[in-house]
PDB file of C-alpha atoms in Angstrom:
ATOM      1  CA  ARG A   1     -18.059  -2.782  -2.935  1.00  0.00           C
ATOM      2  CA  GLY A   2     -19.540  -5.848  -4.513  1.00  0.00           C
ATOM      3  CA  GLU A   3     -19.429  -9.483  -3.530  1.00  0.00           C
ATOM      4  CA  SER A   4     -15.966 -11.042  -3.480  1.00  0.00           C
ATOM      5  CA  SER A   5     -14.078 -13.862  -1.845  1.00  0.00           C
ATOM      6  CA  LEU A   6     -11.506 -11.180  -0.983  1.00  0.00           C
ATOM      7  CA  SER A   7     -12.215  -8.946   1.980  1.00  0.00           C
ATOM      8  CA  PRO A   8     -12.458  -5.181   1.486  1.00  0.00           C
ATOM      9  CA  ALA A   9      -9.133  -4.910   3.368  1.00  0.00           C
ATOM     10  CA  GLU A  10      -7.457  -7.317   0.947  1.00  0.00           C
ATOM     11  CA  ARG A  11      -8.822  -5.461  -2.081  1.00  0.00           C
ATOM     12  CA  GLU A  12      -7.627  -2.110  -0.691  1.00  0.00           C
ATOM     13  CA  LEU A  13      -4.211  -3.643   0.014  1.00  0.00           C
ATOM     14  CA  ILE A  14      -3.949  -4.819  -3.598  1.00  0.00           C
ATOM     15  CA  ALA A  15      -5.004  -1.343  -4.781  1.00  0.00           C
ATOM     16  CA  ALA A  16      -2.369   0.320  -2.600  1.00  0.00           C
ATOM     17  CA  ARG A  17       0.420  -2.065  -3.656  1.00  0.00           C
ATOM     18  CA  VAL A  18      -0.355  -1.653  -7.368  1.00  0.00           C
ATOM     19  CA  SER A  19      -0.537   2.125  -6.883  1.00  0.00           C
ATOM     20  CA  ARG A  20       2.915   2.048  -5.235  1.00  0.00           C
ATOM     21  CA  ALA A  21       4.283   0.081  -8.203  1.00  0.00           C
ATOM     22  CA  ASN A  22       2.794   2.756 -10.485  1.00  0.00           C
ATOM     23  CA  ASP A  23       4.328   5.566  -8.376  1.00  0.00           C
ATOM     24  CA  CYS A  24       0.920   7.138  -7.771  1.00  0.00           C
ATOM     25  CA  GLU A  25       1.382   8.710  -4.362  1.00  0.00           C
ATOM     26  CA  PHE A  26      -2.202   9.906  -3.931  1.00  0.00           C
ATOM     27  CA  CYS A  27      -3.728   6.471  -4.585  1.00  0.00           C
ATOM     28  CA  THR A  28      -1.010   4.658  -2.640  1.00  0.00           C
ATOM     29  CA  GLN A  29      -1.562   6.743   0.473  1.00  0.00           C
ATOM     30  CA  SER A  30      -5.361   6.922   0.365  1.00  0.00           C
ATOM     31  CA  HIS A  31      -5.900   3.208  -0.303  1.00  0.00           C
ATOM     32  CA  ALA A  32      -3.196   2.184   2.165  1.00  0.00           C
ATOM     33  CA  ALA A  33      -5.044   4.249   4.770  1.00  0.00           C
ATOM     34  CA  ALA A  34      -8.315   2.512   3.862  1.00  0.00           C
ATOM     35  CA  ALA A  35      -6.641  -0.884   4.226  1.00  0.00           C
ATOM     36  CA  CYS A  36      -5.272   0.148   7.633  1.00  0.00           C
ATOM     37  CA  HIS A  37      -8.795   0.947   8.808  1.00  0.00           C
ATOM     38  CA  LEU A  38     -10.248  -2.261   7.353  1.00  0.00           C
ATOM     39  CA  PHE A  39      -7.798  -4.841   8.674  1.00  0.00           C
ATOM     40  CA  PRO A  40      -9.131  -6.190  11.974  1.00  0.00           C
ATOM     41  CA  SER A  41      -5.903  -5.724  13.935  1.00  0.00           C
ATOM     42  CA  ASP A  42      -2.425  -4.322  13.381  1.00  0.00           C
ATOM     43  CA  GLY A  43      -3.454  -3.025   9.969  1.00  0.00           C
ATOM     44  CA  ALA A  44      -0.843  -0.280   9.891  1.00  0.00           C
ATOM     45  CA  THR A  45       2.004  -2.763  10.304  1.00  0.00           C
ATOM     46  CA  ILE A  46       0.668  -5.146   7.655  1.00  0.00           C
ATOM     47  CA  VAL A  47       0.031  -2.346   5.173  1.00  0.00           C
ATOM     48  CA  ASP A  48       3.414  -0.694   5.752  1.00  0.00           C
ATOM     49  CA  GLU A  49       5.239  -3.993   5.272  1.00  0.00           C
ATOM     50  CA  VAL A  50       3.418  -4.788   2.028  1.00  0.00           C
ATOM     51  CA  VAL A  51       3.100  -1.349   0.438  1.00  0.00           C
ATOM     52  CA  GLN A  52       6.217   0.476   1.594  1.00  0.00           C
ATOM     53  CA  GLN A  53       8.696  -2.314   2.379  1.00  0.00           C
ATOM     54  CA  GLN A  54       7.453  -4.852  -0.187  1.00  0.00           C
ATOM     55  CA  ASN A  55       7.679  -7.545   2.499  1.00  0.00           C
ATOM     56  CA  TYR A  56       4.850 -10.051   2.166  1.00  0.00           C
ATOM     57  CA  SER A  57       5.872 -12.469   4.930  1.00  0.00           C
ATOM     58  CA  GLY A  58       3.028 -11.297   7.187  1.00  0.00           C
ATOM     59  CA  LEU A  59       0.420 -12.254   4.589  1.00  0.00           C
ATOM     60  CA  SER A  60      -1.184 -15.612   3.972  1.00  0.00           C
ATOM     61  CA  GLU A  61       0.303 -17.673   1.162  1.00  0.00           C
ATOM     62  CA  LYS A  62      -2.874 -16.964  -0.834  1.00  0.00           C
ATOM     63  CA  MET A  63      -2.471 -13.196  -0.498  1.00  0.00           C
ATOM     64  CA  GLN A  64       1.236 -13.398  -1.337  1.00  0.00           C
ATOM     65  CA  ARG A  65       0.388 -15.177  -4.590  1.00  0.00           C
ATOM     66  CA  LEU A  66      -2.426 -12.733  -5.361  1.00  0.00           C
ATOM     67  CA  ILE A  67      -0.083  -9.765  -4.808  1.00  0.00           C
ATOM     68  CA  ASP A  68       2.371 -11.448  -7.218  1.00  0.00           C
ATOM     69  CA  LEU A  69      -0.464 -11.766  -9.734  1.00  0.00           C
ATOM     70  CA  ALA A  70      -1.495  -8.133  -9.243  1.00  0.00           C
ATOM     71  CA  LEU A  71       2.062  -6.955  -9.850  1.00  0.00           C
ATOM     72  CA  ALA A  72       2.261  -9.024 -13.038  1.00  0.00           C
ATOM     73  CA  VAL A  73      -0.951  -7.331 -14.212  1.00  0.00           C
ATOM     74  CA  GLN A  74       0.592  -3.960 -13.310  1.00  0.00           C
ATOM     75  CA  GLN A  75       3.552  -4.704 -15.583  1.00  0.00           C
ATOM     76  CA  GLY A  76       1.222  -5.588 -18.465  1.00  0.00           C
ATOM     77  CA  GLY A  77      -1.128  -8.385 -19.444  1.00  0.00           C
ATOM     78  CA  GLN A  78       1.602 -10.271 -21.275  1.00  0.00           C
ATOM     79  CA  PHE A  79       3.440 -10.689 -17.956  1.00  0.00           C
ATOM     80  CA  VAL A  80       0.607 -12.726 -16.429  1.00  0.00           C
ATOM     81  CA  THR A  81       1.422 -16.400 -16.869  1.00  0.00           C
ATOM     82  CA  GLN A  82      -0.385 -19.637 -16.177  1.00  0.00           C
ATOM     83  CA  SER A  83       2.142 -20.106 -13.391  1.00  0.00           C
ATOM     84  CA  HIS A  84       0.749 -17.036 -11.584  1.00  0.00           C
ATOM     85  CA  ILE A  85      -2.740 -18.526 -11.767  1.00  0.00           C
ATOM     86  CA  ASP A  86      -1.600 -22.012 -10.749  1.00  0.00           C
ATOM     87  CA  ARG A  87       0.348 -20.705  -7.737  1.00  0.00           C
ATOM     88  CA  ALA A  88      -2.623 -18.611  -6.610  1.00  0.00           C
ATOM     89  CA  ARG A  89      -4.969 -21.595  -6.921  1.00  0.00           C
ATOM     90  CA  ALA A  90      -2.519 -23.889  -5.113  1.00  0.00           C
ATOM     91  CA  ALA A  91      -2.454 -21.361  -2.261  1.00  0.00           C
ATOM     92  CA  GLY A  92      -6.253 -21.436  -1.955  1.00  0.00           C
ATOM     93  CA  ALA A  93      -7.444 -18.663  -4.269  1.00  0.00           C
ATOM     94  CA  ASP A  94     -10.703 -19.421  -6.033  1.00  0.00           C
ATOM     95  CA  ASP A  95     -11.659 -18.179  -9.493  1.00  0.00           C
ATOM     96  CA  ARG A  96     -13.451 -15.166  -7.994  1.00  0.00           C
ATOM     97  CA  ALA A  97     -10.367 -14.114  -5.999  1.00  0.00           C
ATOM     98  CA  ILE A  98      -8.201 -14.421  -9.105  1.00  0.00           C
ATOM     99  CA  HIS A  99     -10.721 -12.467 -11.180  1.00  0.00           C
ATOM    100  CA  ASP A 100     -11.079  -9.752  -8.552  1.00  0.00           C
ATOM    101  CA  THR A 101      -7.308  -9.440  -8.131  1.00  0.00           C
ATOM    102  CA  VAL A 102      -6.860  -8.919 -11.872  1.00  0.00           C
ATOM    103  CA  LEU A 103      -9.795  -6.495 -11.913  1.00  0.00           C
ATOM    104  CA  VAL A 104      -8.480  -4.393  -9.007  1.00  0.00           C
ATOM    105  CA  ALA A 105      -4.938  -4.351 -10.407  1.00  0.00           C
ATOM    106  CA  ALA A 106      -6.052  -3.389 -13.919  1.00  0.00           C
ATOM    107  CA  ALA A 107      -8.511  -0.786 -12.650  1.00  0.00           C
ATOM    108  CA  PHE A 108      -5.883   0.845 -10.470  1.00  0.00           C
ATOM    109  CA  CYS A 109      -3.430   1.017 -13.347  1.00  0.00           C
ATOM    110  CA  MET A 110      -6.057   3.121 -15.123  1.00  0.00           C
ATOM    111  CA  PHE A 111      -7.046   5.092 -11.997  1.00  0.00           C
ATOM    112  CA  ASN A 112      -3.391   5.848 -11.201  1.00  0.00           C
ATOM    113  CA  ARG A 113      -2.757   7.211 -14.668  1.00  0.00           C
ATOM    114  CA  TYR A 114      -5.991   9.195 -14.546  1.00  0.00           C
ATOM    115  CA  VAL A 115      -5.143  10.770 -11.175  1.00  0.00           C
ATOM    116  CA  ASP A 116      -1.546  11.540 -12.131  1.00  0.00           C
ATOM    117  CA  GLY A 117      -2.478  12.605 -15.662  1.00  0.00           C
ATOM    118  CA  LEU A 118      -4.826  15.239 -14.263  1.00  0.00           C
ATOM    119  CA  GLY A 119      -2.090  16.519 -11.986  1.00  0.00           C
ATOM    120  CA  THR A 120      -4.135  15.801  -8.861  1.00  0.00           C
ATOM    121  CA  SER A 121      -2.659  17.543  -5.852  1.00  0.00           C
ATOM    122  CA  THR A 122      -1.051  15.241  -3.325  1.00  0.00           C
ATOM    123  CA  PRO A 123      -1.673  16.315   0.272  1.00  0.00           C
ATOM    124  CA  GLU A 124       1.457  16.567   2.383  1.00  0.00           C
ATOM    125  CA  ASP A 125      -0.474  16.116   5.631  1.00  0.00           C
ATOM    126  CA  ALA A 126      -0.727  12.395   6.493  1.00  0.00           C
ATOM    127  CA  ASN A 127      -3.911  13.127   8.433  1.00  0.00           C
ATOM    128  CA  MET A 128      -5.665  13.926   5.148  1.00  0.00           C
ATOM    129  CA  TYR A 129      -5.001  10.391   3.914  1.00  0.00           C
ATOM    130  CA  ASP A 130      -6.140   8.940   7.217  1.00  0.00           C
ATOM    131  CA  MET A 131      -9.428  10.828   6.864  1.00  0.00           C
ATOM    132  CA  MET A 132      -9.832   9.594   3.269  1.00  0.00           C
ATOM    133  CA  GLY A 133      -9.021   6.063   4.371  1.00  0.00           C
ATOM    134  CA  GLN A 134     -11.560   6.220   7.185  1.00  0.00           C
ATOM    135  CA  GLN A 135     -14.224   7.416   4.755  1.00  0.00           C
ATOM    136  CA  LEU A 136     -13.425   4.667   2.238  1.00  0.00           C
ATOM    137  CA  ALA A 137     -13.421   2.066   5.010  1.00  0.00           C
ATOM    138  CA  THR A 138     -16.752   3.094   6.499  1.00  0.00           C
ATOM    139  CA  GLN A 139     -18.689   4.397   3.496  1.00  0.00           C
ATOM    140  CA  GLY A 140     -17.046   2.599   0.605  1.00  0.00           C
ATOM    141  CA  TYR A 141     -17.128   4.267  -2.770  1.00  0.00           C
ATOM    142  CA  VAL A 142     -20.515   5.945  -2.391  1.00  0.00           C
ATOM    143  CA  MET A 143     -20.482   9.582  -3.423  1.00  0.00           C
TER     144      MET A 143
END
């Protein structure tokens, strides 16, 4: 993971939420698990509320606006408006956070289609996702 004004937990949360919007179960579960491991406390509750229940009330105003921006990106570039950017900035997001949100959202739209397009098997055992999440949280994306 590179430098960002967003924490690794926040970036994984954006990845998981965009993956849920794209109906990519593998990416939703694995990146939600990573976010759970990365949030300092009560990560499972925060992640479940955002990813599964689409309830953002437990997030900062900045993260709520960045999730809104990410979901606009997920719908398509033409759905991102100046209003999304202005609301994110008004909530405290800097240019780097806005850039990184768009980058993560766009990348996961591609990754989700890649994973699903290849017919990647989706583990039924939740422990598999927890193990993947732990690995992503501790080792990042190093192969």
